[in-house]
mmCIF file of C-alpha atoms in Angstrom:
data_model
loop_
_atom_site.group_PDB
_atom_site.id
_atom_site.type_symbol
_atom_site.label_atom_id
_atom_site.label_comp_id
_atom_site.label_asym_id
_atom_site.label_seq_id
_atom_site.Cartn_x
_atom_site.Cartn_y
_atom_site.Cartn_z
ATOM 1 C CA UNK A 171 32.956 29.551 44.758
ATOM 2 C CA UNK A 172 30.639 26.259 46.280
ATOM 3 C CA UNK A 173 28.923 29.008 48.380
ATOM 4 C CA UNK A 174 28.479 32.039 45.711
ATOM 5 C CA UNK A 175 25.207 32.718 44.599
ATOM 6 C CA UNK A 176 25.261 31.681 40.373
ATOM 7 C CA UNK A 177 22.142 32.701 37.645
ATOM 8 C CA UNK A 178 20.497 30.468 35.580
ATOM 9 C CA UNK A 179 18.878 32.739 33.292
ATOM 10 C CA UNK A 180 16.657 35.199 35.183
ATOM 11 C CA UNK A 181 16.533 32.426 38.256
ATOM 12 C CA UNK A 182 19.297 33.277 40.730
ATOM 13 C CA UNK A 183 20.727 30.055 42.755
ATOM 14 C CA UNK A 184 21.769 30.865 46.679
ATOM 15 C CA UNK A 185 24.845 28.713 46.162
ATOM 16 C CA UNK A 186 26.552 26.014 43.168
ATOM 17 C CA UNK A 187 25.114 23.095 44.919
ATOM 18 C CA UNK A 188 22.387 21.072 42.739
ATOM 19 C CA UNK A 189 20.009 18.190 43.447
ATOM 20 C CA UNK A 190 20.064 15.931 40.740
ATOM 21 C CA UNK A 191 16.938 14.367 39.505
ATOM 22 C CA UNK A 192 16.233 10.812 40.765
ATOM 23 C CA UNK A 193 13.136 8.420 40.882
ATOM 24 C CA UNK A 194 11.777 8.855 43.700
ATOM 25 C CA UNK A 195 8.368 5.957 44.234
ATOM 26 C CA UNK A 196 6.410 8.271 45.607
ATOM 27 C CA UNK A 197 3.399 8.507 43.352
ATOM 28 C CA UNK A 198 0.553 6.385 42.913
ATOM 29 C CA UNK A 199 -0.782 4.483 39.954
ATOM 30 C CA UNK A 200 -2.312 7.278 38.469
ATOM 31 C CA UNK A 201 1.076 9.706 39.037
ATOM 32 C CA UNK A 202 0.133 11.409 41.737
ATOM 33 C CA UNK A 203 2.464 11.848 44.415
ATOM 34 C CA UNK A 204 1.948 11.600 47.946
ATOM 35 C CA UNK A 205 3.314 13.631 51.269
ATOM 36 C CA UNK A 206 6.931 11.424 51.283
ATOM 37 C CA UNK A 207 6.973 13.480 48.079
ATOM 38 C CA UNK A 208 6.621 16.855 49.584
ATOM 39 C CA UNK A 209 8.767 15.517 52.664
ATOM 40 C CA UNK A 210 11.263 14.618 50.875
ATOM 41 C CA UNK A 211 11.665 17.949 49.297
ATOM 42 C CA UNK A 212 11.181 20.020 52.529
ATOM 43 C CA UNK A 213 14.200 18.101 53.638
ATOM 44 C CA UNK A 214 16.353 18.605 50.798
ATOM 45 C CA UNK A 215 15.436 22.901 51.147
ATOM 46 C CA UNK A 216 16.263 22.845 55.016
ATOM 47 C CA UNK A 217 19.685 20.840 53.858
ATOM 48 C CA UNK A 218 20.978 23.378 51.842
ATOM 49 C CA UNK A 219 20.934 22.843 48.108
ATOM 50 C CA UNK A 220 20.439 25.763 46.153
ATOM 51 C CA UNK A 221 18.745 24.446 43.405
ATOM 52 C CA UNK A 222 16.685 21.170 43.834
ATOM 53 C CA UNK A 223 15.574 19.233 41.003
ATOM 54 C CA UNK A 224 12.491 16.993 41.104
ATOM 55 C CA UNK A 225 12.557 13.105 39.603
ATOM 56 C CA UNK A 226 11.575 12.758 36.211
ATOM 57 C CA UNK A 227 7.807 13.029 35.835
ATOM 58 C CA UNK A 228 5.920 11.356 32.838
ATOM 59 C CA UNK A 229 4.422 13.572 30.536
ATOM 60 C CA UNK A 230 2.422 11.176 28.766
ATOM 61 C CA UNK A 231 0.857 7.270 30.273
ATOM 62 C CA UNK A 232 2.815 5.423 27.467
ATOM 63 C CA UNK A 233 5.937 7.354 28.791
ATOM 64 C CA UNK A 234 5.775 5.337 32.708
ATOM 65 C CA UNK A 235 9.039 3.929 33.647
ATOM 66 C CA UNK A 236 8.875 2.608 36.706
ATOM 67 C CA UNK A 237 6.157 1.975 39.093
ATOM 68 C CA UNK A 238 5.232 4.957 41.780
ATOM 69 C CA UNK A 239 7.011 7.302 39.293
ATOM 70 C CA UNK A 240 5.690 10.892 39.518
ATOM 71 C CA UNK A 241 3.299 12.124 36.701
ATOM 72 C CA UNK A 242 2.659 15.851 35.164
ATOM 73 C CA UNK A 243 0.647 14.228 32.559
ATOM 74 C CA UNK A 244 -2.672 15.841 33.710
ATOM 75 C CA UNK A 245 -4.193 18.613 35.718
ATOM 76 C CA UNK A 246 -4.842 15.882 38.331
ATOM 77 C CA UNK A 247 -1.151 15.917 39.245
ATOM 78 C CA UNK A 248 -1.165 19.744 39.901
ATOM 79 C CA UNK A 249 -2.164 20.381 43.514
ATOM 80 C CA UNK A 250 0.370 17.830 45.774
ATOM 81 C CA UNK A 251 2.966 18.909 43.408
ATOM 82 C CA UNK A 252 2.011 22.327 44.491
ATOM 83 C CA UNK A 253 1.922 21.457 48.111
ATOM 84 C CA UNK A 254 5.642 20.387 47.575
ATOM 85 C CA UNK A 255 6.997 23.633 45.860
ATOM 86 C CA UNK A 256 5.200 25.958 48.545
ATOM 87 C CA UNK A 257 7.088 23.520 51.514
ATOM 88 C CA UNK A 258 10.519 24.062 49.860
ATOM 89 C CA UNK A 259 9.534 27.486 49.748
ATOM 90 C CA UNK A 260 8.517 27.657 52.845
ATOM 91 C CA UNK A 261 11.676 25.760 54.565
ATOM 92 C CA UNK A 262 13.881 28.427 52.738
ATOM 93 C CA UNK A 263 13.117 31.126 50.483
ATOM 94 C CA UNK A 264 16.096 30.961 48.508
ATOM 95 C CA UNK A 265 15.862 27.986 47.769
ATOM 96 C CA UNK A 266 14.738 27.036 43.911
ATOM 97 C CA UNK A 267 12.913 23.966 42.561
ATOM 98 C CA UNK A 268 12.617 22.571 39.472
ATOM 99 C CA UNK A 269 10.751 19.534 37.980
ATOM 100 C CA UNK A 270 11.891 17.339 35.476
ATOM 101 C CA UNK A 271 9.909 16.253 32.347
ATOM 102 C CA UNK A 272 10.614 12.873 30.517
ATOM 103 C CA UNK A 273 9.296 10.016 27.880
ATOM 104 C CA UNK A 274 10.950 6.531 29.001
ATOM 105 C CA UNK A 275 10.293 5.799 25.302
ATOM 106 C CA UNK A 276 11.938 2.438 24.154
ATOM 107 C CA UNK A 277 12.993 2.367 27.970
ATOM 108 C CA UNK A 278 9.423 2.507 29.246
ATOM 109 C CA UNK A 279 7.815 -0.364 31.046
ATOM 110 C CA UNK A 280 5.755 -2.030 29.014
ATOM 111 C CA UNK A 281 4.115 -3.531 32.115
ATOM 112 C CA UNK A 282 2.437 0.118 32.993
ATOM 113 C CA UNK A 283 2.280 1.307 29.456
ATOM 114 C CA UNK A 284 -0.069 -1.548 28.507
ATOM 115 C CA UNK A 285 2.649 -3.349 26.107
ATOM 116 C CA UNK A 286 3.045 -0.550 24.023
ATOM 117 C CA UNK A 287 6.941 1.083 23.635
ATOM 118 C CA UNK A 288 7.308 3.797 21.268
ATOM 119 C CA UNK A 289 10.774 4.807 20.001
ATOM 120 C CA UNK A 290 12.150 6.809 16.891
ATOM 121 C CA UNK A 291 12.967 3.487 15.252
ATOM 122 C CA UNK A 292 11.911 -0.073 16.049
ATOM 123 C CA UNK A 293 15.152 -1.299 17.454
ATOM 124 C CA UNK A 294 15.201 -3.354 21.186
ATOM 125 C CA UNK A 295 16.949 -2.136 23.758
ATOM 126 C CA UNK A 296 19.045 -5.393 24.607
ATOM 127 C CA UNK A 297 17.969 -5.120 28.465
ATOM 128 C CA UNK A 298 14.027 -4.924 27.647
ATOM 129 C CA UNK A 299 12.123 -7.999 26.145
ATOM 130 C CA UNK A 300 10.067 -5.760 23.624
ATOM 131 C CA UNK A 301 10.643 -4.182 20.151
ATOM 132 C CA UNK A 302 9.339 -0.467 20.277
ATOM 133 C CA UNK A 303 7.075 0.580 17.545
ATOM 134 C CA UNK A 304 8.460 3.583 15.067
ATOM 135 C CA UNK A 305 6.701 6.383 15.671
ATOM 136 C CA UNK A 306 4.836 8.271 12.414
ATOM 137 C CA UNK A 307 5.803 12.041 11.963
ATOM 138 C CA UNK A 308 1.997 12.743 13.956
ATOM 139 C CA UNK A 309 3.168 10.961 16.940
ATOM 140 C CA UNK A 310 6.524 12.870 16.828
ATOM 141 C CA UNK A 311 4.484 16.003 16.958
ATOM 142 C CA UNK A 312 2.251 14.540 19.890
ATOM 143 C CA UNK A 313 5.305 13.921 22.346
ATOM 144 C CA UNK A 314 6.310 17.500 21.089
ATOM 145 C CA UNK A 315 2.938 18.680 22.547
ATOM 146 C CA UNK A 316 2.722 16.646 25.433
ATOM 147 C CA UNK A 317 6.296 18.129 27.067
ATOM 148 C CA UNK A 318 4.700 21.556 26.187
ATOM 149 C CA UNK A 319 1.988 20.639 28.045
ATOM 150 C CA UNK A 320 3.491 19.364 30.716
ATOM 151 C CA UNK A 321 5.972 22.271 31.085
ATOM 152 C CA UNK A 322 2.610 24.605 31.583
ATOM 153 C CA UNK A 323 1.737 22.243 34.453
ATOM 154 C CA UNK A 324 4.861 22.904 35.682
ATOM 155 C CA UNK A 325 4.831 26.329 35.928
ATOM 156 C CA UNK A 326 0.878 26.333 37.027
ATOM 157 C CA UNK A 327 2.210 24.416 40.110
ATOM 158 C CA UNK A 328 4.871 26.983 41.109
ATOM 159 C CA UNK A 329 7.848 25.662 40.025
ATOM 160 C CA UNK A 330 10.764 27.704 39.422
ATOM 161 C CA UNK A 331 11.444 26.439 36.031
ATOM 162 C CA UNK A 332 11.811 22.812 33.925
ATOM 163 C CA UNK A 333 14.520 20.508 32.691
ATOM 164 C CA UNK A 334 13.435 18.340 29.811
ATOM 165 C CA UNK A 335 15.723 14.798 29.910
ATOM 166 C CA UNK A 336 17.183 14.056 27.018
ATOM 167 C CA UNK A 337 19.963 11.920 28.496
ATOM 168 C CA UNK A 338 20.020 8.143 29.710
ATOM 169 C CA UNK A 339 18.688 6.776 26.965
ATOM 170 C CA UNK A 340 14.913 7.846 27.243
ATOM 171 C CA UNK A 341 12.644 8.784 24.692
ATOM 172 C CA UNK A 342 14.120 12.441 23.772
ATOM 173 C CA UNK A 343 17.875 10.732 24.287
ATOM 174 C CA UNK A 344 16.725 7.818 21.685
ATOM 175 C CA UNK A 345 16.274 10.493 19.059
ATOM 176 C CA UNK A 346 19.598 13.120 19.266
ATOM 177 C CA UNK A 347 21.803 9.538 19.520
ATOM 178 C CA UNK A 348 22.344 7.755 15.990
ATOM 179 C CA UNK A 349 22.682 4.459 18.055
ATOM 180 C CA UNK A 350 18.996 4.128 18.754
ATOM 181 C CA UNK A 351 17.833 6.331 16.059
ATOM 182 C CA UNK A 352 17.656 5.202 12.218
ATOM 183 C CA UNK A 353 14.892 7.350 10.523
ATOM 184 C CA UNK A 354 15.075 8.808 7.108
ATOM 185 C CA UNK A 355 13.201 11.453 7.996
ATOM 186 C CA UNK A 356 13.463 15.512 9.198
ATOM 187 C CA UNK A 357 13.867 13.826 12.580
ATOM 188 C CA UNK A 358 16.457 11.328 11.442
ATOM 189 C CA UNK A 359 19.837 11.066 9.935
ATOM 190 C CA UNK A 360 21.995 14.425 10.791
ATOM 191 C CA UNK A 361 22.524 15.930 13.840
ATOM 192 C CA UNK A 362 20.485 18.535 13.431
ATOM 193 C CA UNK A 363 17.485 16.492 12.070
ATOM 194 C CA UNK A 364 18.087 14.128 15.560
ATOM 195 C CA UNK A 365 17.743 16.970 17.585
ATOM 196 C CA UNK A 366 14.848 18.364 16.035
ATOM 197 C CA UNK A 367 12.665 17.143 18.390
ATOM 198 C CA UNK A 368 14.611 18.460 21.689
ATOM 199 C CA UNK A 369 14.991 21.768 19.973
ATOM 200 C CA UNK A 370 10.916 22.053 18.716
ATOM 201 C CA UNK A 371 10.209 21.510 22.258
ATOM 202 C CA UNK A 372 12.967 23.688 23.902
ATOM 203 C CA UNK A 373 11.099 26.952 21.148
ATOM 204 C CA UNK A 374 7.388 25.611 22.525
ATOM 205 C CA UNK A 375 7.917 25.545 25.936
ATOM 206 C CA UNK A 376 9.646 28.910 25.905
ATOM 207 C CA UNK A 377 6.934 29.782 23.559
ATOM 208 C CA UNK A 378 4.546 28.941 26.110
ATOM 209 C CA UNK A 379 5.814 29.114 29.139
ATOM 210 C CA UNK A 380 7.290 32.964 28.480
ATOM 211 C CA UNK A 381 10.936 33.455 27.549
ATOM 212 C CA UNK A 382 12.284 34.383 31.289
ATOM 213 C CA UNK A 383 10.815 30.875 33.098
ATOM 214 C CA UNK A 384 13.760 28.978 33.417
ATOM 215 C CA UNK A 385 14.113 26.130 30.760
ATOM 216 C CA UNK A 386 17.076 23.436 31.606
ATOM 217 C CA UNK A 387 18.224 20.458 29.485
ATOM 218 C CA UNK A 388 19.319 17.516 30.819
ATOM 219 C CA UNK A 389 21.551 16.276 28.067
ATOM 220 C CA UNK A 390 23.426 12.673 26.894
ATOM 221 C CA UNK A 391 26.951 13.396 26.080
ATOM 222 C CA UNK A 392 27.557 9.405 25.344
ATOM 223 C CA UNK A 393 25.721 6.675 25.202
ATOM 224 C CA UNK A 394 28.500 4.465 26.904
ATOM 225 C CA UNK A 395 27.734 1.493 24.640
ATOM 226 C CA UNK A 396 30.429 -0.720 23.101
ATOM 227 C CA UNK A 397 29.183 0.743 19.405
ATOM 228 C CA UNK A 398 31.133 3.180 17.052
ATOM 229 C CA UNK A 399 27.524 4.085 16.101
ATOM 230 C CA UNK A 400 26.464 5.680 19.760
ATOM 231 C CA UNK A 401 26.314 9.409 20.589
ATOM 232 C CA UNK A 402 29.570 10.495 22.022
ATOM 233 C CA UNK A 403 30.848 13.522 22.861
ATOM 234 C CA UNK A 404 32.151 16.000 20.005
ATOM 235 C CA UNK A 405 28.758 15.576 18.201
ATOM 236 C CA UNK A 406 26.723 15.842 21.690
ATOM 237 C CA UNK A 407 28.626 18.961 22.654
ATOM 238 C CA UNK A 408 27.387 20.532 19.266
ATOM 239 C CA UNK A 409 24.124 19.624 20.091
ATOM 240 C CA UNK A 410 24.378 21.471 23.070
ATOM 241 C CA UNK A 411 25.200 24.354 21.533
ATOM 242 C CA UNK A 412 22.093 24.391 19.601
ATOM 243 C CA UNK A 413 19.954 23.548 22.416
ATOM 244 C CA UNK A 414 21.132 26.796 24.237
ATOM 245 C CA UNK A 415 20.400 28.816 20.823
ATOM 246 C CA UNK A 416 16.720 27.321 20.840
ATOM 247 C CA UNK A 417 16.422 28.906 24.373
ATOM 248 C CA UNK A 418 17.834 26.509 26.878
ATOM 249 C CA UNK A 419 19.243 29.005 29.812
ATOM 250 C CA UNK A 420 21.217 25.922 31.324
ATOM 251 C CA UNK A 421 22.680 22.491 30.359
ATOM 252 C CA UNK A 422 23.403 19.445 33.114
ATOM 253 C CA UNK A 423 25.576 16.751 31.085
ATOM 254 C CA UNK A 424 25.111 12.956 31.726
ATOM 255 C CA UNK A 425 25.577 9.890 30.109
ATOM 256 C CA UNK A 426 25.005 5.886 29.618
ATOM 257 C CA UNK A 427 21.207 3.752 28.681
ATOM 258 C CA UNK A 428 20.103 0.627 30.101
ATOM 259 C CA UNK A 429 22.312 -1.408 27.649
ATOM 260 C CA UNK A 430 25.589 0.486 29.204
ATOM 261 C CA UNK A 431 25.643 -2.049 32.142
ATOM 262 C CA UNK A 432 26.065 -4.586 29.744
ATOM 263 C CA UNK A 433 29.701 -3.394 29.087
ATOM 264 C CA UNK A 434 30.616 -2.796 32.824
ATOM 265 C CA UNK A 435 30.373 -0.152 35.322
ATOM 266 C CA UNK A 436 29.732 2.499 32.334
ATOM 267 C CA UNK A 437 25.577 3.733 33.943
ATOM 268 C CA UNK A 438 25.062 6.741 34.980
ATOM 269 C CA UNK A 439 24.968 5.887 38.853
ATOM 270 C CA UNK A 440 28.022 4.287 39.015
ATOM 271 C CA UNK A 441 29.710 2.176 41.744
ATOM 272 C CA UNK A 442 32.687 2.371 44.441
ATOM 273 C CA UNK A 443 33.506 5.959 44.252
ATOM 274 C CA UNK A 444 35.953 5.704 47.044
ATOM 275 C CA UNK A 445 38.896 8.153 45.925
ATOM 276 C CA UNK A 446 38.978 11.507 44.432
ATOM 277 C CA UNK A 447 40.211 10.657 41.177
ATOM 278 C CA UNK A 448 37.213 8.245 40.568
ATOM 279 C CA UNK A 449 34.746 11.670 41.361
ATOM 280 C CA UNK A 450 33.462 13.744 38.168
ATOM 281 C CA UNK A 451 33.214 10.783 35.782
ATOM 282 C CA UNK A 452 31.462 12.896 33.195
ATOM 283 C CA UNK A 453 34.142 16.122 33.662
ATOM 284 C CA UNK A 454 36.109 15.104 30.329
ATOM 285 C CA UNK A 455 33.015 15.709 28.630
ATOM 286 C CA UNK A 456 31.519 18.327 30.344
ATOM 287 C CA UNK A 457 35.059 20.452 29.258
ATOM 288 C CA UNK A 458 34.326 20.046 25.762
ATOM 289 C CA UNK A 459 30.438 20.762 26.053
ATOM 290 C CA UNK A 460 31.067 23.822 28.267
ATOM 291 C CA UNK A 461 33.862 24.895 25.421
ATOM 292 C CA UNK A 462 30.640 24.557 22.838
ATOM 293 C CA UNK A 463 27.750 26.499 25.043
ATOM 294 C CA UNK A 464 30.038 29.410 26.407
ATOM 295 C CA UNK A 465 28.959 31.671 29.211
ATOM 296 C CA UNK A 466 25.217 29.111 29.088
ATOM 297 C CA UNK A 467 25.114 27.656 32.746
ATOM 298 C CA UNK A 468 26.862 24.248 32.869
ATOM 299 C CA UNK A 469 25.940 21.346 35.613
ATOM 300 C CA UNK A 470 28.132 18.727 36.088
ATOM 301 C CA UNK A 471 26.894 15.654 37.159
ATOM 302 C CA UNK A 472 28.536 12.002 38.140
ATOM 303 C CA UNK A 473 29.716 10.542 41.255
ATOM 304 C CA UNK A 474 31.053 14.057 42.926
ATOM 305 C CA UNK A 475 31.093 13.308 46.933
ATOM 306 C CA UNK A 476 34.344 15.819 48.003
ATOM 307 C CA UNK A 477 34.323 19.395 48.358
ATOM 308 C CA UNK A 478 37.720 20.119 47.773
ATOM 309 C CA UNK A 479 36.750 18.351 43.865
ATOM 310 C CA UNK A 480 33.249 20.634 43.504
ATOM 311 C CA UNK A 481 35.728 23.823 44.475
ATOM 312 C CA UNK A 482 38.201 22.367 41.895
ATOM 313 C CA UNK A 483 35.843 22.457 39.236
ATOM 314 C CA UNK A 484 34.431 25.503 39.616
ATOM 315 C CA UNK A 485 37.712 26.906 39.973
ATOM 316 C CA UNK A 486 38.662 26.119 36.991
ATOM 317 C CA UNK A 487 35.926 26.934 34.997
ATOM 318 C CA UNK A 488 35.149 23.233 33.835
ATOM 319 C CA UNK A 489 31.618 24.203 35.161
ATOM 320 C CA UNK A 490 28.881 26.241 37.160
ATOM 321 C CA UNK A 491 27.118 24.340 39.292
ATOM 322 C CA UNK A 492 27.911 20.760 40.804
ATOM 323 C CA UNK A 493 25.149 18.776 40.608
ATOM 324 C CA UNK A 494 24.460 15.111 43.444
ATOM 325 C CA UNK A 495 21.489 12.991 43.480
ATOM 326 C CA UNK A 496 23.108 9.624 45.843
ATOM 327 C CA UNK A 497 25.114 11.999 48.322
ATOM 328 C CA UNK A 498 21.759 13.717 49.373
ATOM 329 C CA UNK A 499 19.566 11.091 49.356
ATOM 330 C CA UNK A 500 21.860 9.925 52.427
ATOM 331 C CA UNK A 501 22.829 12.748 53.699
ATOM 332 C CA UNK A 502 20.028 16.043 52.555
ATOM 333 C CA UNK A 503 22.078 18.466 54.658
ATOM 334 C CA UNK A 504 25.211 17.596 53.156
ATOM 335 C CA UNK A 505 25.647 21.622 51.765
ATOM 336 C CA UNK A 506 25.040 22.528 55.015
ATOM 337 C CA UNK A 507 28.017 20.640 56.392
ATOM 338 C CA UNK A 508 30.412 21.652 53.758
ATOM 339 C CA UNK A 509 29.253 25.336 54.912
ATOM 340 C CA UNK A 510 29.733 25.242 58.424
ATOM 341 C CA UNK A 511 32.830 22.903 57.888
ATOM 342 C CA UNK A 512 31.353 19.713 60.013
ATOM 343 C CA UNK A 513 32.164 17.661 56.678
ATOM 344 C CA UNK A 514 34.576 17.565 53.862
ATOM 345 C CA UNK A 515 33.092 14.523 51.925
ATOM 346 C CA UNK A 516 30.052 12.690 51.419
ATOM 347 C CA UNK A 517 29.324 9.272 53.448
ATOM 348 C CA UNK A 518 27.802 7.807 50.927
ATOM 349 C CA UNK A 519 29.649 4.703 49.501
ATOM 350 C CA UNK A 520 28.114 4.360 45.960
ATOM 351 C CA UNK A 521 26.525 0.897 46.684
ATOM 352 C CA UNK A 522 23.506 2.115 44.296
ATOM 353 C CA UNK A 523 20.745 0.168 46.922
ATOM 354 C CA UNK A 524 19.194 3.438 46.902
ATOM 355 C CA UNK A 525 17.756 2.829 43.585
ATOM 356 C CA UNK A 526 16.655 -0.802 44.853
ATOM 357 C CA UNK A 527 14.726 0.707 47.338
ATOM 358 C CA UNK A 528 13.069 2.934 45.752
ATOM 359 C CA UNK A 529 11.250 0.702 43.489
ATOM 360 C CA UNK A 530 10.464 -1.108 47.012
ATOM 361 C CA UNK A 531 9.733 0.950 48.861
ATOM 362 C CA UNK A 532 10.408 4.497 48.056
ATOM 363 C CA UNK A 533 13.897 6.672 47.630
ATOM 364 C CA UNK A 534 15.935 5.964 51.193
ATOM 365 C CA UNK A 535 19.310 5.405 51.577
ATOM 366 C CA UNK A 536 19.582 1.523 52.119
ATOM 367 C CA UNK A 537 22.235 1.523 54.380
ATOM 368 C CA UNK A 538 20.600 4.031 57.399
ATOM 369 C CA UNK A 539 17.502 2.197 56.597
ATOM 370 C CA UNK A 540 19.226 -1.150 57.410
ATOM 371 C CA UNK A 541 20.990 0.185 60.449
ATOM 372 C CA UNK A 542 18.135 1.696 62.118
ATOM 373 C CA UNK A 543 15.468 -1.372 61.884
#
């Protein structure tokens, strides 16, 4: 099935091979990204990957995680990201691209957001040294407008379609968990109320964005926190399900926050995935989610690096698309070997120093950059 072409609403995907999203550094400090950017991509479309999606882009300056993140906060961001869609295009047709939208919220750096950190309640994150402020019902309704906005910069650059991140503890994550969100208000306290936000913006994009653009959600499924009080899985799986009836035509699971590393190797990227039983870390959860949202696309996400595990998956229905970020960022034509048969497993060994890297220097693989200088 790896090699079948799948649908993701009206979007049809070559094959059930995914890019995952992941910082790239490629921007400057105004969000605009730069020709490693569009290189990047090209490389990924000539590798193989049916569907490629972009790093998360900030859709609003107080929303800037990391430095040389990607913006789609203003028209000014537009025409590179353009550039970048119309090389992927070029370098293969069938190939699809999508960008992802995101608020670091509580997890934003207050060093580019000029101090300020805004969060559904005013409760630290345990690895930041600041105390977000609670945002009023207005501001809710900004950030609501601002990924609406940002999804119609999307699409005027030629995307394919968006995924809004609601997972790893980020701004739209922060609301749907109870964990991180407190409020006694219509975007507090029940599940529905926490998800308010995810599903206003989910309606407003399709609103405005027309129904049949491609809208994905990247969604938590658990915050991975040693708290009884965190988002886990039966109540994110119902969430899902909701998501897909606002409009969503596809739904990647993920989990963990920045406080997860403080209770082991519980992030999202996580380390040493030598053997095929440690692949799929997220495929418990992405069972009971895909049991919630039906015949909705489902991407599964988390340490996958064998092809005998993707064909497992999909085999047995636990998902429709397998989704790598780390594998391709050392090895872009990766689908391409699996195809032709030159490779049966990633070479990538989990050592997360891509990550490192990229906040030096720009997304690499660490390793073939060390063994080539």
């Amino acid at each position: 099935m790896l090699f079948e072409p799948g649908s993701i609403g009206s979007m049809t995907v070559k094959n059930r091979i995914v890019r995952s999203a992941t910082y790239e550094g490629f921007a400057d400090e105004n969000g605009i990204v730069d020709e490693r950017y569009v290189n990047l991509y090209r490389k990924l479309a000539l590798g193989g990957s049916g569907l490629i999606i972009t790093g998360f882009a900030y859709v609003r300056e107080d929303g800037i995680v990391m430095k040389g993140q990607a913006g789609i906060h203003s028209d000014e961001c537009i025409p590179p990201l353009r550039r970048a869609v119309e090389e992927v295009h070029s370098a293969d047709p069938e190939v699809k691209i999508v960008m992802q939208i995101a608020h670091g919220g509580r997890q934003a750096n207050p060093k580019y957001t000029g101090g300020v950190l805004i969060a559904p309640s005013p409760i630290p994150d345990k690895t930041m040294n600041a105390t977000p402020k609670e945002m009023s019902l207005d501001e809710v309704k900004a950030v609501i407008e601002s990924f609406i906005e940002a999804a119609k910069r999307v699409k005027k650059a030629g995307f394919d379609g968006v995924q809004i991140h609601a997972a790893h503890g980020y701004l739209l994550s922060e609301f749907i968990s109870p964990y991180s969100n407190r409020r006694n208000d219509e975007y507090g306290g029940s599940t529905e109320n926490r998800a308010r936000i995810l599903l206003e913006i989910v309606h407003g994009v399709k609103a405005e964005c027309g129904g049949e653009w491609p809208v994905l959600v990247k969604l938590q499924v658990d915050d991975c926190v040693a708290d009884e009080n965190r988002l886990k899985t039966p109540e994110s799986a119902e969430i899902a399900k909701m998501v897909v009836e606002a409009g969503a035509d596809a739904i990647e699971v993920s989990g963990g926050i920045y406080e997860s590393a403080l209770y082991g190797n519980l992030i999202p990227t996580r380390f040493n995935i030598t053997r095929e039983e440690d692949e799929a870390y997220f495929l418990p959860q992405a069972v009971e989610v895909k049991r919630a949202i039906g015949g909705t696309p489902l991407i599964l996400v988390g340490g996958i690096r064998s092809k005998k595990v993707a064909e497992e998956i999909l085999g047995k229905g636990h998902a429709d698309f397998i989704s790598m970020s780390r594998p391709l960022i050392r090895e872009p034509n990766l689908p391409n070997k699996w195809k032709d048969g030159s490779s049966t497993k990633s070479t990538c060994i989990s050592c997360n120093q891509c990550l490192s890297e990229a906040r030096k220097n720009g997304l690499r693989c660490a390793q073939l950059a060390a063994s080539s200088s």
